[in-house]
CSV table of C-alpha atoms in Angstrom, one decimal:
chain,number,residue,atom,x,y,z
A,545,MET,CA,-70.2,77.2,154.2
A,546,ASN,CA,-73.6,77.2,154.9
A,547,LYS,CA,-76.2,79.8,153.6
A,548,LEU,CA,-76.0,82.2,156.3
A,549,GLU,CA,-72.3,82.6,155.9
A,550,THR,CA,-72.5,83.0,151.8
A,551,ILE,CA,-75.1,86.0,152.3
A,552,LYS,CA,-72.1,87.1,155.0
A,553,LEU,CA,-69.3,86.9,151.6
A,554,VAL,CA,-71.9,88.2,149.2
A,555,LEU,CA,-72.6,91.8,151.5
A,556,THR,CA,-68.9,92.1,151.9
A,557,LEU,CA,-68.7,91.7,148.3
A,558,VAL,CA,-70.7,94.0,146.8
A,559,SER,CA,-69.3,96.2,149.8
A,560,GLY,CA,-66.3,95.8,148.8
A,561,ILE,CA,-65.9,96.4,146.0
A,562,CYS,CA,-68.4,99.5,145.1
A,563,TRP,CA,-66.2,101.3,147.9
A,564,THR,CA,-63.2,100.5,145.5
A,565,VAL,CA,-65.2,101.7,142.4
A,566,VAL,CA,-66.3,105.0,144.3
A,567,TYR,CA,-62.3,105.7,145.0
A,568,ILE,CA,-61.2,104.7,142.0
A,569,ASP,CA,-64.1,106.4,139.4
A,570,GLY,CA,-63.0,109.8,142.5
A,571,ILE,CA,-58.9,109.6,141.4
A,572,ARG,CA,-60.7,109.9,137.9
A,573,LEU,CA,-63.0,112.6,138.1
A,574,GLY,CA,-59.8,114.2,140.2
A,575,LEU,CA,-57.4,114.4,138.0
A,576,LYS,CA,-59.9,114.9,134.5
A,577,ASP,CA,-61.8,117.5,136.8
A,578,LYS,CA,-58.4,119.2,138.5
A,579,SER,CA,-60.9,118.6,141.9
A,580,TYR,CA,-61.2,115.8,144.1
A,581,ALA,CA,-63.7,113.9,144.9
A,582,ILE,CA,-64.7,113.0,148.3
A,583,PRO,CA,-65.4,115.5,150.6
A,584,PHE,CA,-62.3,115.9,153.0
A,585,TYR,CA,-62.7,115.3,156.8
A,586,ALA,CA,-65.1,112.0,155.6
A,587,LEU,CA,-61.7,111.4,153.3
A,588,ALA,CA,-59.0,111.6,156.5
A,589,PHE,CA,-62.0,109.2,158.8
A,590,ASN,CA,-62.0,107.5,155.8
A,591,ILE,CA,-57.9,106.5,155.6
A,592,SER,CA,-57.4,106.7,158.8
A,593,TRP,CA,-59.5,104.2,159.7
A,594,GLU,CA,-58.6,101.7,157.1
A,595,LEU,CA,-55.2,101.7,157.5
A,596,LEU,CA,-56.3,101.2,161.5
A,597,GLN,CA,-58.0,98.1,160.0
A,598,THR,CA,-56.3,97.0,158.2
A,599,PHE,CA,-52.9,97.0,160.8
A,600,TYR,CA,-54.7,95.5,162.6
A,601,GLY,CA,-56.3,92.4,161.0
A,602,LEU,CA,-53.1,91.9,158.8
A,603,GLN,CA,-51.7,90.9,162.7
A,604,THR,CA,-54.3,87.8,162.9
A,605,THR,CA,-56.2,85.4,160.2
A,606,LEU,CA,-55.2,87.4,156.6
A,607,SER,CA,-59.2,87.6,155.9
A,608,VAL,CA,-61.3,89.3,153.1
A,609,GLN,CA,-62.7,92.4,154.7
A,610,THR,CA,-58.5,92.4,155.9
A,611,VAL,CA,-57.5,92.9,152.0
A,612,ILE,CA,-60.7,94.7,150.7
A,613,ASN,CA,-59.8,97.0,154.0
A,614,ALA,CA,-55.8,98.0,153.2
A,615,VAL,CA,-56.9,97.8,149.3
A,616,TRP,CA,-59.5,100.6,150.0
A,617,PHE,CA,-55.9,102.8,151.7
A,618,VAL,CA,-54.1,102.0,148.8
A,619,PHE,CA,-57.0,103.6,146.8
A,620,ASP,CA,-57.7,106.4,149.3
A,621,VAL,CA,-54.2,108.1,149.6
A,622,GLY,CA,-55.0,108.7,145.9
A,623,ILE,CA,-57.1,110.3,146.1
A,624,LEU,CA,-56.1,112.4,149.1
A,625,PHE,CA,-53.6,112.4,146.4
A,626,THR,CA,-56.6,114.8,144.4
A,627,TYR,CA,-56.6,116.8,147.4
A,628,PHE,CA,-54.1,117.7,148.2
A,629,LYS,CA,-53.2,119.0,144.7
A,630,TYR,CA,-56.0,120.6,143.3
A,631,GLY,CA,-57.5,121.4,146.7
A,632,ARG,CA,-56.0,124.5,147.3
A,633,LYS,CA,-58.8,126.5,145.7
A,634,TYR,CA,-61.8,124.9,147.9
A,635,PHE,CA,-59.3,127.1,151.3
A,636,SER,CA,-59.8,130.8,152.3
A,637,ALA,CA,-58.5,133.2,149.0
A,638,ASN,CA,-57.6,136.1,152.9
A,639,LEU,CA,-55.3,132.5,154.6
A,640,PRO,CA,-51.8,132.3,154.6
A,641,PRO,CA,-50.6,130.0,151.9
A,642,GLY,CA,-48.8,127.5,154.5
A,643,ALA,CA,-52.6,127.2,155.7
A,644,PHE,CA,-54.1,125.0,153.6
A,645,ILE,CA,-51.9,121.8,154.1
A,646,GLY,CA,-51.1,123.0,158.6
A,647,TRP,CA,-55.3,122.2,158.4
A,648,SER,CA,-54.9,119.5,156.2
A,649,LEU,CA,-52.0,118.1,158.8
A,650,LEU,CA,-54.4,119.3,161.3
A,651,GLY,CA,-57.6,117.1,160.6
A,652,LEU,CA,-55.2,113.8,159.6
A,653,LEU,CA,-53.9,114.1,163.3
A,654,THR,CA,-57.2,114.8,164.6
A,655,ALA,CA,-58.9,112.1,162.8
A,656,PHE,CA,-56.5,108.9,163.7
A,657,CYS,CA,-56.7,109.6,166.8
A,658,VAL,CA,-60.4,109.6,167.1
A,659,GLU,CA,-60.8,106.4,165.3
A,660,PHE,CA,-57.4,105.3,167.3
A,661,ALA,CA,-59.4,106.4,170.8
A,662,PHE,CA,-62.9,104.3,169.0
A,663,ILE,CA,-60.6,101.0,168.8
A,664,ARG,CA,-59.4,102.2,172.5
A,665,GLU,CA,-62.7,102.2,173.8
A,666,PHE,CA,-64.8,99.5,171.8
A,667,GLY,CA,-61.8,97.1,170.7
A,668,VAL,CA,-61.2,96.0,167.0
A,669,ALA,CA,-64.2,94.7,165.7
A,670,ALA,CA,-66.9,97.1,167.5
A,671,GLY,CA,-64.5,100.6,167.3
A,672,ALA,CA,-64.3,99.5,163.3
A,673,GLY,CA,-68.5,98.9,162.6
A,674,TYR,CA,-69.5,102.6,165.4
A,675,SER,CA,-66.1,104.4,163.2
A,676,ALA,CA,-67.2,103.3,160.3
A,677,PHE,CA,-71.1,103.5,160.0
A,678,LEU,CA,-70.7,107.5,161.9
A,679,GLN,CA,-67.9,108.9,159.4
A,680,ASN,CA,-70.3,107.1,156.3
A,681,LEU,CA,-73.2,109.9,157.7
A,682,LEU,CA,-70.8,112.9,157.9
A,683,MET,CA,-70.0,112.2,154.1
A,684,SER,CA,-73.5,111.4,153.0
A,685,VAL,CA,-73.6,115.3,154.3
A,686,LEU,CA,-71.3,116.7,153.7
A,687,PHE,CA,-71.6,114.8,149.8
A,688,ILE,CA,-74.3,117.9,149.5
A,689,ASP,CA,-72.8,120.5,151.2
A,690,MET,CA,-70.0,119.4,148.4
A,691,LEU,CA,-72.8,119.8,145.8
A,692,VAL,CA,-74.4,122.6,146.8
A,693,LYS,CA,-70.8,125.1,147.9
A,694,ARG,CA,-69.4,124.0,144.6
A,695,GLY,CA,-72.2,125.2,142.2
A,696,SER,CA,-71.6,122.4,139.7
A,697,ARG,CA,-70.8,118.4,139.3
A,698,GLU,CA,-66.7,119.3,139.4
A,699,GLY,CA,-65.9,116.1,140.6
A,700,GLN,CA,-68.7,114.0,141.7
A,701,SER,CA,-70.8,111.8,139.6
A,702,LEU,CA,-73.4,109.2,140.2
A,703,THR,CA,-71.8,106.7,139.6
A,704,ILE,CA,-69.5,107.6,143.2
A,705,ALA,CA,-73.0,108.5,144.7
A,706,VAL,CA,-74.9,105.1,144.2
A,707,SER,CA,-71.7,102.3,144.3
A,708,LYS,CA,-71.3,104.8,147.4
A,709,TRP,CA,-75.3,104.1,148.7
A,710,LEU,CA,-74.9,100.2,147.8
A,711,GLY,CA,-71.5,100.0,149.5
A,712,THR,CA,-73.0,101.2,151.9
A,713,MET,CA,-76.5,99.3,152.2
A,714,ALA,CA,-74.2,96.2,151.6
A,715,PRO,CA,-73.0,96.7,155.7
A,716,THR,CA,-76.2,98.0,157.2
A,717,LEU,CA,-77.6,94.6,157.0
A,718,LEU,CA,-74.3,92.9,157.4
A,719,PHE,CA,-73.7,94.3,160.7
A,720,GLY,CA,-77.4,95.6,161.4
A,721,LEU,CA,-79.5,92.7,160.6
A,722,ILE,CA,-78.0,90.2,160.6
A,723,GLY,CA,-75.2,89.9,162.5
A,724,ASP,CA,-71.0,90.0,162.1
A,725,GLY,CA,-67.5,90.3,163.1
A,726,GLY,CA,-68.4,92.4,166.4
A,727,PHE,CA,-72.2,92.2,166.3
A,728,PRO,CA,-73.6,88.6,166.3
A,729,ASN,CA,-76.9,89.2,167.3
A,730,GLY,CA,-77.0,92.8,164.3
A,731,SER,CA,-76.7,96.2,166.3
A,732,PHE,CA,-79.9,98.7,166.1
A,733,LEU,CA,-77.5,101.4,166.2
A,734,ILE,CA,-76.3,100.4,163.2
A,735,LEU,CA,-79.3,99.9,161.3
A,736,VAL,CA,-80.4,103.4,162.0
A,737,LEU,CA,-77.1,105.0,160.9
A,738,GLY,CA,-77.1,103.0,158.2
A,739,THR,CA,-80.8,104.1,157.4
A,740,LEU,CA,-79.8,107.9,157.5
A,741,CYS,CA,-77.1,107.0,155.2
A,742,SER,CA,-78.9,105.2,152.1
A,743,ALA,CA,-81.7,108.6,153.2
A,744,PHE,CA,-79.0,110.9,152.5
A,745,ASP,CA,-77.5,109.1,149.7
A,746,LEU,CA,-80.7,109.5,147.6
A,747,ILE,CA,-81.0,112.6,147.8
A,748,TYR,CA,-77.4,113.2,146.3
A,749,ILE,CA,-78.1,110.6,144.1
A,750,ARG,CA,-81.7,112.9,143.4
A,751,LEU,CA,-79.4,115.8,143.5
A,752,LEU,CA,-76.7,115.0,141.3
A,753,PHE,CA,-79.3,113.5,138.4
A,754,SER,CA,-81.4,117.1,138.8
A,755,SER,CA,-78.1,118.6,138.3
A,756,SER,CA,-76.9,117.2,135.7
A,757,GLU,CA,-80.6,117.6,133.1
A,758,SER,CA,-79.5,120.6,133.8
A,759,GLU,CA,-76.8,120.6,131.9
A,760,MET,CA,-77.6,119.0,130.0
A,761,ALA,CA,-80.9,121.2,129.3
A,762,ALA,CA,-77.9,124.3,129.3
A,763,ALA,CA,-76.2,122.7,126.5
A,764,LEU,CA,-78.9,122.4,124.6
A,765,LYS,CA,-80.3,126.1,123.7
């Protein structure tokens, strides 16, 4: 393995490990706080992406990324469990009891259709890259929205925020600058999307840090 291939493998593993930390801590916090840690629509796109990419990845030579995708899918199922178990309290109380389940299933179906359309339109490799970074940017924005709407760090942590940031930065360098998979020469679009993700992730980290300082100060009073 030459130096460039080693760098690509390291970036793939950094992404895999950091996102796995996000999901594991997300399950932990969801159960601890009786909440869910990943914004639902981002979770819906993520779990659909992982399911499809694992399926298509297993049709070819088994790669490190396919194994990572399968691991992510398993943990995301855990986060989806916390969403269905505790997410009802964040849903409008004015709607019928079954509306939460129905709306959630519709969101999952919609996400799956969009992910499949990306694959049909751009191919497995390129479709995976484009959709992954678009939904990653959606997640970055929704994390901030979730913090603001909840008015607390319930179901959220700096571990998740920092790990998401690092886990996104690694593939941004890999597919945006170095080039790999469906983007052998890199991708300007992925570089832009990944940079925007980092900007929103850093804002979220700062907001969480400020929230933590405020809670500590209130506890000391």
